Coordinates of C-alpha atoms in Angstrom, one line a residue:
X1373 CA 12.0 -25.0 -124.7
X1374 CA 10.2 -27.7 -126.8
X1375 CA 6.5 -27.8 -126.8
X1376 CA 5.4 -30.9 -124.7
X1377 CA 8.8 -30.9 -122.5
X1378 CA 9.1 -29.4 -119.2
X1379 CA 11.8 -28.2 -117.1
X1380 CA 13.4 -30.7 -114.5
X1381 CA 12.8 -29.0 -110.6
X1382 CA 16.2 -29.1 -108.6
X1383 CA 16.4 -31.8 -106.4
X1384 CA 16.4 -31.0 -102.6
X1385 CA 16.6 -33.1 -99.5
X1386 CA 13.6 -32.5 -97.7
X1387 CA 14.0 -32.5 -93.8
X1388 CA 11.4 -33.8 -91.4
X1389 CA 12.9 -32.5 -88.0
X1390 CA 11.9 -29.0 -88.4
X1391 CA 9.9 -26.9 -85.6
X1392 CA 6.2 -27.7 -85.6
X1393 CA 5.8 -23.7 -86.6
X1394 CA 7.7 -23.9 -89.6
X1395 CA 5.2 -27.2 -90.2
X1396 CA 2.2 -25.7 -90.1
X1397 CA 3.1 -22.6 -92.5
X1398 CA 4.6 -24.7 -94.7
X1399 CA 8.0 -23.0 -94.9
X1400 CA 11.3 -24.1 -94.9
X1401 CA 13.4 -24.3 -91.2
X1402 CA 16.7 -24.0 -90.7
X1403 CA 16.4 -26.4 -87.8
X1404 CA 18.2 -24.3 -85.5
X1405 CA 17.7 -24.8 -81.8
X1406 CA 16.4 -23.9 -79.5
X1407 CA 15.0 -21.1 -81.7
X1408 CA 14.5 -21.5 -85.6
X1409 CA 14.9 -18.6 -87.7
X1410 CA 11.8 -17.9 -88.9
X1411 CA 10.6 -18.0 -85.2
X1412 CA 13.2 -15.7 -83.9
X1413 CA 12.1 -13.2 -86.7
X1414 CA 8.0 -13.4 -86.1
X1415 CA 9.2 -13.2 -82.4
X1416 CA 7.4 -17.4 -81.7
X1417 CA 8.0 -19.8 -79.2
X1418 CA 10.2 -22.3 -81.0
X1419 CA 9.0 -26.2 -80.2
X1420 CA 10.4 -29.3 -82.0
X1421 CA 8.5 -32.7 -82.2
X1422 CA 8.4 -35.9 -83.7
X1423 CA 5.7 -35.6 -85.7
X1424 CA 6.1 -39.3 -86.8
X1425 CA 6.1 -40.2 -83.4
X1426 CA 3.0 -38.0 -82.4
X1427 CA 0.6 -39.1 -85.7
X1428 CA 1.0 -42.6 -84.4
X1429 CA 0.1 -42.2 -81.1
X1430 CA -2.9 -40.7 -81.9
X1431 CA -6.2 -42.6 -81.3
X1432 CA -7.5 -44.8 -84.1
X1433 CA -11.3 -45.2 -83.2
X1434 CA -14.4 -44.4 -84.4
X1435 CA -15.7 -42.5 -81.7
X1436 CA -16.0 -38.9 -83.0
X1437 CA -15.1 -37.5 -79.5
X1438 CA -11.6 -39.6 -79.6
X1439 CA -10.6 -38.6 -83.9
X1440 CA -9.0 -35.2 -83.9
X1441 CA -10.2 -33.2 -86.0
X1442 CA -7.4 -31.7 -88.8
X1443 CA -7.0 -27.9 -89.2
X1444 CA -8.0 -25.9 -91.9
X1445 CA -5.1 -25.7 -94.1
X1446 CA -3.5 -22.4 -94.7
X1447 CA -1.1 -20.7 -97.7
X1448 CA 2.2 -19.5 -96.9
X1449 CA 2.6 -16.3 -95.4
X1450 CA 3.3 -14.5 -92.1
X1451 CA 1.7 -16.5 -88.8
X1452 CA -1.2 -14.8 -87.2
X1453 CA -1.1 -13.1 -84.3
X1454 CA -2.6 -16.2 -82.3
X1455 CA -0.8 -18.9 -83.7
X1456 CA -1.7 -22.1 -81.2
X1457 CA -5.1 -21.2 -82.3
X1458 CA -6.5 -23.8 -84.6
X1459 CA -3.5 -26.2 -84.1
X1460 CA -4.2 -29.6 -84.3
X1461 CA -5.0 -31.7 -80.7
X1462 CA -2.0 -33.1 -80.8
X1463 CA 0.3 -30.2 -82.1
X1464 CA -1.4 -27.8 -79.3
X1465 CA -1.0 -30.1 -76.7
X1466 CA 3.0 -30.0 -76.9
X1467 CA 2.4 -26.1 -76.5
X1468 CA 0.7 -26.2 -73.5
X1469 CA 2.2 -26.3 -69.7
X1470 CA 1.5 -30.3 -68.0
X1471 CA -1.0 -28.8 -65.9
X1472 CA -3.3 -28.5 -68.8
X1473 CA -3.4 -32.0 -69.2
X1474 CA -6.8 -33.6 -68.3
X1475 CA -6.6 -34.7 -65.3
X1476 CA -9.0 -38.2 -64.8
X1477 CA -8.4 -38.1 -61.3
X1478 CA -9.6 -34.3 -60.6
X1479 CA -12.4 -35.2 -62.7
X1480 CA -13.3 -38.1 -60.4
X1481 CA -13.1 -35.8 -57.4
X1482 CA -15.2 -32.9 -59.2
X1483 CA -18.1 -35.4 -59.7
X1484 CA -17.9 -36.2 -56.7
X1485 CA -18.3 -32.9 -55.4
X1486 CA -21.0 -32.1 -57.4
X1487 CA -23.0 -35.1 -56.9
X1488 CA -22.6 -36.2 -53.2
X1489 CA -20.1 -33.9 -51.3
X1490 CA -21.5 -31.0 -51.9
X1491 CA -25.0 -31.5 -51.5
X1492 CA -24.5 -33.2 -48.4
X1493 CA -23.0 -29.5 -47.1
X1494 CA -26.3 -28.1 -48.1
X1495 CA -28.1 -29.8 -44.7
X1496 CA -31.2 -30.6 -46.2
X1497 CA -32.9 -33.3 -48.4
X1498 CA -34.7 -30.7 -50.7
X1499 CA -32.4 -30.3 -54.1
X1500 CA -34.1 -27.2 -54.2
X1501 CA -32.6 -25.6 -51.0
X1502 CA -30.3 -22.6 -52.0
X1503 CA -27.8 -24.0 -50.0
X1504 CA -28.0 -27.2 -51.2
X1505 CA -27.8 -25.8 -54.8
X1506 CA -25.5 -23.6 -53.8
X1507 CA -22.6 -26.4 -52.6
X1508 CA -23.8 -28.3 -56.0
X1509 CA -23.6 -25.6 -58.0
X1510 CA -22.3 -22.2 -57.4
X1511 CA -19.8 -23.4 -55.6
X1512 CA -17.9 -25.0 -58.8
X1513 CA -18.7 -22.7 -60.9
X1514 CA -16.6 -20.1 -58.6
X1515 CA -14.1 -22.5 -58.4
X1516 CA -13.4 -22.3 -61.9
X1517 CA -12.3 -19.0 -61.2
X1518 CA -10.6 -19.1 -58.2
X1519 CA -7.4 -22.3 -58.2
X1520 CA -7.0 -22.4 -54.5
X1521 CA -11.0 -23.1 -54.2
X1522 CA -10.9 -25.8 -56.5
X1523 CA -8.2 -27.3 -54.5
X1524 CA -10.2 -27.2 -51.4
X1525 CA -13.5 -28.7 -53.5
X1526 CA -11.4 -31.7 -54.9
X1527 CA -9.9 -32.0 -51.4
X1528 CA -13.2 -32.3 -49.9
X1529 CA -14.3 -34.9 -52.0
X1530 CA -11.3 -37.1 -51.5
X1531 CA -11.6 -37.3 -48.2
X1532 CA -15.1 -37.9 -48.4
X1533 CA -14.5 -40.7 -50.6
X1534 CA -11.8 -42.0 -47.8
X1535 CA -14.4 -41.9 -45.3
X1536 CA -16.9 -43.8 -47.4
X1537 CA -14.4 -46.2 -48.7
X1538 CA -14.0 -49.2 -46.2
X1539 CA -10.6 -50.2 -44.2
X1540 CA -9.7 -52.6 -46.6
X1541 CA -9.9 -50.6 -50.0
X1542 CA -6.7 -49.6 -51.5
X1543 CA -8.8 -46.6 -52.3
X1544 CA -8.5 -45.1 -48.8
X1545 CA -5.3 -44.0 -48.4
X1546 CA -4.9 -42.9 -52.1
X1547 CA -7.8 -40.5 -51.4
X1548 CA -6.1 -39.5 -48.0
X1549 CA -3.0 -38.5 -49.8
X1550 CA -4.9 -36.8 -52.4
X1551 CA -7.2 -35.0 -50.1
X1552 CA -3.8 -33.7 -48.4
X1553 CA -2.0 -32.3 -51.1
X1554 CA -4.8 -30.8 -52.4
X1555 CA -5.4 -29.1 -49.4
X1556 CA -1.8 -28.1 -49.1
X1557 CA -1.6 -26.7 -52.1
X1558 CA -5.1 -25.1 -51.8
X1559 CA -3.9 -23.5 -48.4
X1560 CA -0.8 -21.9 -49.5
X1561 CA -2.6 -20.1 -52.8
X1562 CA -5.5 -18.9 -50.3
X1563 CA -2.9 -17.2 -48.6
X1564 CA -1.5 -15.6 -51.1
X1565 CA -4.5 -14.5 -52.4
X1566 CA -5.8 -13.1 -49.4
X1567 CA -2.6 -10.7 -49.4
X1568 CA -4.0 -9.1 -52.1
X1569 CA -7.9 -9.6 -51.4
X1570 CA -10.0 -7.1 -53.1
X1571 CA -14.1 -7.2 -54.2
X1572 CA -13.6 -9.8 -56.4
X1573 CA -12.1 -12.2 -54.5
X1574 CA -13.5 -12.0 -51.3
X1575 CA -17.0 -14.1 -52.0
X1576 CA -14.3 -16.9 -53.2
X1577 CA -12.2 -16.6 -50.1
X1578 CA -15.1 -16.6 -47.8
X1579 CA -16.3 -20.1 -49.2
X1580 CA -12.8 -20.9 -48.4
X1581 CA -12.6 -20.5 -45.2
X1582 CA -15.5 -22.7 -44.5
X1583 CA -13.8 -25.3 -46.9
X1584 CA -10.7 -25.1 -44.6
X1585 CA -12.3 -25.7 -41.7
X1586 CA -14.5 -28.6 -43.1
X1587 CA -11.5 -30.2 -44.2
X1588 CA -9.2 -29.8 -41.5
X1589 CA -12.1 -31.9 -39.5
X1590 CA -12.9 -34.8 -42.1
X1591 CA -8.6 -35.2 -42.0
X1592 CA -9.2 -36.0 -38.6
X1593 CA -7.1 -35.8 -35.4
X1594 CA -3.9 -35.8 -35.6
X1595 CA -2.8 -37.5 -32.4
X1596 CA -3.6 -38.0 -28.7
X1597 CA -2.8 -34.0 -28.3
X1598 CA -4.9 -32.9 -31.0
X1599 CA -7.7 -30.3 -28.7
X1600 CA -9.5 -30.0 -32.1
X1601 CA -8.7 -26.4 -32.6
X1602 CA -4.8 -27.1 -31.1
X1603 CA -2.3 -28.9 -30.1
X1604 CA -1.9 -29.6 -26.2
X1605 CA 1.5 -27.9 -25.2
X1606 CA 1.9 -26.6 -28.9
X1607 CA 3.4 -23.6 -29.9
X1608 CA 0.7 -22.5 -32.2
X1609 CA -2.9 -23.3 -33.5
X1610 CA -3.5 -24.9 -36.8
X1611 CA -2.2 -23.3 -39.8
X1612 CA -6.0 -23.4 -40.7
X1613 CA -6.9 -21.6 -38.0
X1614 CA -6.3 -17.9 -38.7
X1615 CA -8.0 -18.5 -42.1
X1616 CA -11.2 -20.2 -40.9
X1617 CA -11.3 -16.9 -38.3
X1618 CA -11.0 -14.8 -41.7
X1619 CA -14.4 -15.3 -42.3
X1620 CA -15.1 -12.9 -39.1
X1621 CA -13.3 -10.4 -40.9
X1622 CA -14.5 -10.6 -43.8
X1623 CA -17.9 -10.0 -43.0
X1624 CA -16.5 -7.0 -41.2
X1625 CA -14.7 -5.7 -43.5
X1626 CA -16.7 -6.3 -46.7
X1627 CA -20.7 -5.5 -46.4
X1628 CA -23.2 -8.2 -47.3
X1629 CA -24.0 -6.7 -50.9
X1630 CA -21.0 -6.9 -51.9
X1631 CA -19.3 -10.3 -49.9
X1632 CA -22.8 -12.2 -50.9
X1633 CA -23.4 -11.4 -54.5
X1634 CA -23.9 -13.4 -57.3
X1635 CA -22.7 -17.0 -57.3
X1636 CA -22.6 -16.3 -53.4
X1637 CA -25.9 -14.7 -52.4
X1638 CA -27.2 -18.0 -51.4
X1639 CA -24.3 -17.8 -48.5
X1640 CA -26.1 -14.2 -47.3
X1641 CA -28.3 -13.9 -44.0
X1642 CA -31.8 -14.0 -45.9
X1643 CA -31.0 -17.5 -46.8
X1644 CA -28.3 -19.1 -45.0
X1645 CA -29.9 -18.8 -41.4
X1646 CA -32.3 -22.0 -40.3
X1647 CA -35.9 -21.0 -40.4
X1648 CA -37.5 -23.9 -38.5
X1649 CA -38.0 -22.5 -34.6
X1650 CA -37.8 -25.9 -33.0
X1651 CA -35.1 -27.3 -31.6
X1652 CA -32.7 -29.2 -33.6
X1653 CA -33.1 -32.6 -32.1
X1654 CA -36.7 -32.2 -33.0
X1655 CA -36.0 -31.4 -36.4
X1656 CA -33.7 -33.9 -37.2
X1657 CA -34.9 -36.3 -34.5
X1658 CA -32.7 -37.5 -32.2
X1659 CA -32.6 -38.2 -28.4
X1660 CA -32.9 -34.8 -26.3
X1661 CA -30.2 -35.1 -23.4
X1662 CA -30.9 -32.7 -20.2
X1663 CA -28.4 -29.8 -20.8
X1664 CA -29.2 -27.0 -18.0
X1665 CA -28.7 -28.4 -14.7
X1666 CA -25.3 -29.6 -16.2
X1667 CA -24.1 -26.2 -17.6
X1668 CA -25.2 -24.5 -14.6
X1669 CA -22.6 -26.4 -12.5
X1670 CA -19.6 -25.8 -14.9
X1671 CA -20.9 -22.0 -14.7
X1672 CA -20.7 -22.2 -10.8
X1673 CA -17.0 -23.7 -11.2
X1674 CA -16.2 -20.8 -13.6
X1675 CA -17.4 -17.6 -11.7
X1676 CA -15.9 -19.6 -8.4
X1677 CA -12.3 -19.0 -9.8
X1678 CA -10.9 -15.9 -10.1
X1679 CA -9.0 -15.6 -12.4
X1680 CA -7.9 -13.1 -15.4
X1681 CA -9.3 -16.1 -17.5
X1682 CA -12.8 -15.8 -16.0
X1683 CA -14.1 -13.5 -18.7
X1684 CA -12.7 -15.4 -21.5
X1685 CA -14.2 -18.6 -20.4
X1686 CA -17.5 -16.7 -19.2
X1687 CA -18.3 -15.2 -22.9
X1688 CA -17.4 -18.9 -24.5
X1689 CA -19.7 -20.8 -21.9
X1690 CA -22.6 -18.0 -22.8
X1691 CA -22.5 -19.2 -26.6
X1692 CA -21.8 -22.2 -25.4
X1693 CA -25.6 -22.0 -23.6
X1694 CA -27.1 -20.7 -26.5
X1695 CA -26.0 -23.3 -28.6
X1696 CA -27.3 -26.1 -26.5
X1697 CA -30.7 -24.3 -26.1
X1698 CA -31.3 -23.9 -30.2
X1699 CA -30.4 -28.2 -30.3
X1700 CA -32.3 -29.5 -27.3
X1701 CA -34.5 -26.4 -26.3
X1702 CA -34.8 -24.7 -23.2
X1703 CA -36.6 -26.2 -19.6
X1704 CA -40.3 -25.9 -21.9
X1705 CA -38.6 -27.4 -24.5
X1706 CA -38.5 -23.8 -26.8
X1707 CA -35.3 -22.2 -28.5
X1708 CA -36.1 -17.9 -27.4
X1709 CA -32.5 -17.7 -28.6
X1710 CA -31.1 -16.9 -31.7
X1711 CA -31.7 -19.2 -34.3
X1712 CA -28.2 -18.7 -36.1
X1713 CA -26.9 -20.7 -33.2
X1714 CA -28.6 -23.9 -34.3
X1715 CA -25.3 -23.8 -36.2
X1716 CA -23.0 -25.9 -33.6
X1717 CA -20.1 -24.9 -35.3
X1718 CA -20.8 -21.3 -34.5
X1719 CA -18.9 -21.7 -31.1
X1720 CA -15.6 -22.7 -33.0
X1721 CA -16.6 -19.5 -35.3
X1722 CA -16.9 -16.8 -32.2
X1723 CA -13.8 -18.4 -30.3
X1724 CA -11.1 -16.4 -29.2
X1725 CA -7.5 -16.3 -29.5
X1726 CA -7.3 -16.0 -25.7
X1727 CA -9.3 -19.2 -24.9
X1728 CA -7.0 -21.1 -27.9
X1729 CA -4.0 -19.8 -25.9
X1730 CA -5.4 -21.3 -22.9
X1731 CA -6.4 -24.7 -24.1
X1732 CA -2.6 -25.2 -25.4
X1733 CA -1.7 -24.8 -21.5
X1734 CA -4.2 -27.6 -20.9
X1735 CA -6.1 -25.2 -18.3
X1736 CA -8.9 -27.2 -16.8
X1737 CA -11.6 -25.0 -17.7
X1738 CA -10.9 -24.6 -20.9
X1739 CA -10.6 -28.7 -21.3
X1740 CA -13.8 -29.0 -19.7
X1741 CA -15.8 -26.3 -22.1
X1742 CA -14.1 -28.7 -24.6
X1743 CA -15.4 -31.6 -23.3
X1744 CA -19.0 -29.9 -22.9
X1745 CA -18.9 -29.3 -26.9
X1746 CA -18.1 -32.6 -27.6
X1747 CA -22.3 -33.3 -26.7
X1748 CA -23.3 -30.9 -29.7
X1749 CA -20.5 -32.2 -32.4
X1750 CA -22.2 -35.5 -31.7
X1751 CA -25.6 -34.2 -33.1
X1752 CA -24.4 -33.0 -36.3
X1753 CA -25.5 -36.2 -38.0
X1754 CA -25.4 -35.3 -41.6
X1755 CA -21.8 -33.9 -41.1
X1756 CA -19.8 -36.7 -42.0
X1757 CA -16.9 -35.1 -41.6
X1758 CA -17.5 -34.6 -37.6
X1759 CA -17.1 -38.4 -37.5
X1760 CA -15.1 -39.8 -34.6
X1761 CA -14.3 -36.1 -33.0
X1762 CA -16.7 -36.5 -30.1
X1763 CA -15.4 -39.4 -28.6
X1764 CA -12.1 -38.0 -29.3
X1765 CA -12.4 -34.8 -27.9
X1766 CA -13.6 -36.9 -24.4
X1767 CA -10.9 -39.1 -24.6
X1768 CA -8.1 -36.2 -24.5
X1769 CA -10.1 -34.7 -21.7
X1770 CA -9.9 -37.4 -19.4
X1771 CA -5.9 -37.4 -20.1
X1772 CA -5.1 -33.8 -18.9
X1773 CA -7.9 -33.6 -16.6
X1774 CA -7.3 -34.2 -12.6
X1775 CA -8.9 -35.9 -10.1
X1776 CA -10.6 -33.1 -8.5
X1777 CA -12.4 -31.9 -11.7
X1778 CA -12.8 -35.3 -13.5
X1779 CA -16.7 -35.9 -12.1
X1780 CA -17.1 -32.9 -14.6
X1781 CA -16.9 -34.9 -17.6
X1782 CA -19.2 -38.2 -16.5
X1783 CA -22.1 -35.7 -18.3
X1784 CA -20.7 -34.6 -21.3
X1785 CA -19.3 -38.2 -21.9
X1786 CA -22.5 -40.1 -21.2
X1787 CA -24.0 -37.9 -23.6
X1788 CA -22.0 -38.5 -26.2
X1789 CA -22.7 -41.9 -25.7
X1790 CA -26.5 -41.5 -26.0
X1791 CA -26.7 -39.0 -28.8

């Protein structure tokens, strides 16, 4: 060869369609699809782009959080072990499954969780409550773990945001049908998960099952036979049902150190339980209504029917008692009961099959215990979800209830009224 002259390279036609692997080692592809090669021989998933198409759509602005940022570049070779790792935004992106996409709309609901929803839960104005941090915080970062909580967090806060939104914002029944699905979806994976329960699920599950049961309420009744817990005349109970009573069993089957540990120690007995001795409607002021003389005539109508039912209904109508005596206090105006049952949903916790069974046959005593709960749903002021049961749960009553027994609800409904 002359000094000064070089050798002519071959001309090749260089191809611009091969896979995105083949790109980014800098090799030559055969093009072959659906699996290249090279891929089929380092044992890769094969993906084809346009990377044309993809460089353009990529944004254009400033904004350092918006640019992506290029990989390092790398010599020809074998491909690591780990090869999405380090791939550009938009190249990584086409290997990952759509449900990896950011989702702006799950976003929205997270925030909204975090910010409003779940502190409300929490019962208390103090951000310093462990509950209250608790439904802000832990809660999420569980979630994170655990899909089908998630589902039931972001459900949560779309209904919330339904409930807040007003009758004429398109908003409303797009967060309805958002708080559905995810509720749906959330409901089936808790199922599944419970199947296989084990130590490090259970806390998650747990704050499940309250999640079921707080969004099965803020969905809201649906229809004149909705008993709150069941249908009238149905078949069965609410799908929710036999998770929300999970919780029972999960406290009996897993003990306290272990169910309320970590992210869910807040939930345990130390902290959970009100501490304040007074009776709710002092505590959270509002009107007192006189309870006793009341439940001591649906007693009477109880133990003056004998039937199999009587000590089904008689155990309800006890916690029943106790619940009204830790929100409006006893004759001197003092809770001597438990103070876990200043939690009015306790009743729905405790109930049995049995009385559910009953309450699908529309037996009168079981409608009227109903109605004498509605009083106590009425007080739970912060629980927006609650909204619109009460009057609801009256409304029903007087449908399947007769003549005979219908003086039994003038209390429980004037009460409503005047809570």
């Amino acid at each position: 060869m002359l000094p000064g002259r070089r050798l002519k390279k071959k001309p090749h036609q260089k191809s611009k369609n091969g896979c995105i692997n083949c790109k980014q080692r800098k090799v030559k592809c055969d093009e072959t699809q659906p699996r290249c090669a090279n891929c089929k021989r380092f044992d890769l998933g094969c993906h084809y782009q346009n990377i044309r198409q993809t460089i353009a759509a990529l944004p254009t602005e400033a904004d350092p959080e918006l640019t992506p940022v290029a990989p390092a570049r790398r010599k020809r070779g074998r491909p690591r072990k780990d090869w999405t790792k380090g791939l550009a935004p938009d190249l990584e992106h086409a290997l990952l499954p759509s449900d990896a996409e950011l989702n702006m709309t799950q976003a929205e609901l997270l925030h909204q969780f975090i910010t409003c929803t779940g502190p409300n839960l929490g019962g208390s104005d103090d951000p310093n409550h462990p509950i209250v941090q608790f439904w802000s915080r832990n809660a999420t970062l569980l979630a994170i773990s655990h899909p089908y909580l998630l589902r039931f967090c972001l459900s949560l806060s779309a209904y919330h945001l339904a409930f807040l939104a007003s009758e004429t914002e398109p908003n409303k029944a797009r967060h309805a049908t958002l708080a559905r699905h995810h509720f749906s979806v959330g409901l089936t994976q808790a199922n599944e998960a419970l199947s296989a329960i084990d130590t490090s699920t259970c806390g998650s599950l747990y704050v499940s099952t309250i999640l079921v049961c707080f969004c099965s309420f803020a969905a809201g009744p649906s229809g004149p036979d909705d008993l709150f817990v069941c249908s009238a005349g149905g078949t069965s109970s609410r799908k929710w049902l036999p998770l929300a009573h999970g919780a029972r069993l999960l406290r009996e089957l897993y003990d306290e150190s272990v169910l309320f540990s970590g992210l869910t120690a807040p939930l345990g007995s130390n902290s959970a339980l009100p501490s304040d001795p007074r009776p709710t409607c002092i505590c959270e002021c509002f009107v007192r209504v006189d309870w006793i003389d009341p439940i001591a005539g649906l007693r009477n109508l109880v133990m003056s029917a004998s039937t199999p039912s009587n000590d089904v209904y008689m155990r309800s109508l006890h916690t029943l008692a106790a619940v009204y005596e830790a929100t409006f206090g006893d004759e001197e105006g003092r809770v001597k009961t438990p103070l876990h049952n200043k939690v009015v949903l306790i009743w729905i916790y405790l109930m049995e099959d049995s009385f559910i069974a009953y309450l699908q046959k529309k037996d009168i005593i079981a409608l009227l215990l109903l109605a004498y709960y509605a009083p106590l749903i009425k007080t739970m002021k912060r629980a927006w979800f609650m909204h619109g049961w009460a009057e609801h749960i009256i409304r029903v009553s007087k449908m399947y209830i007769t003549d005979d027994y219908a003086h039994f609800l003038h209390w429980p409904a004037e009460a409503v009224r005047s809570i």
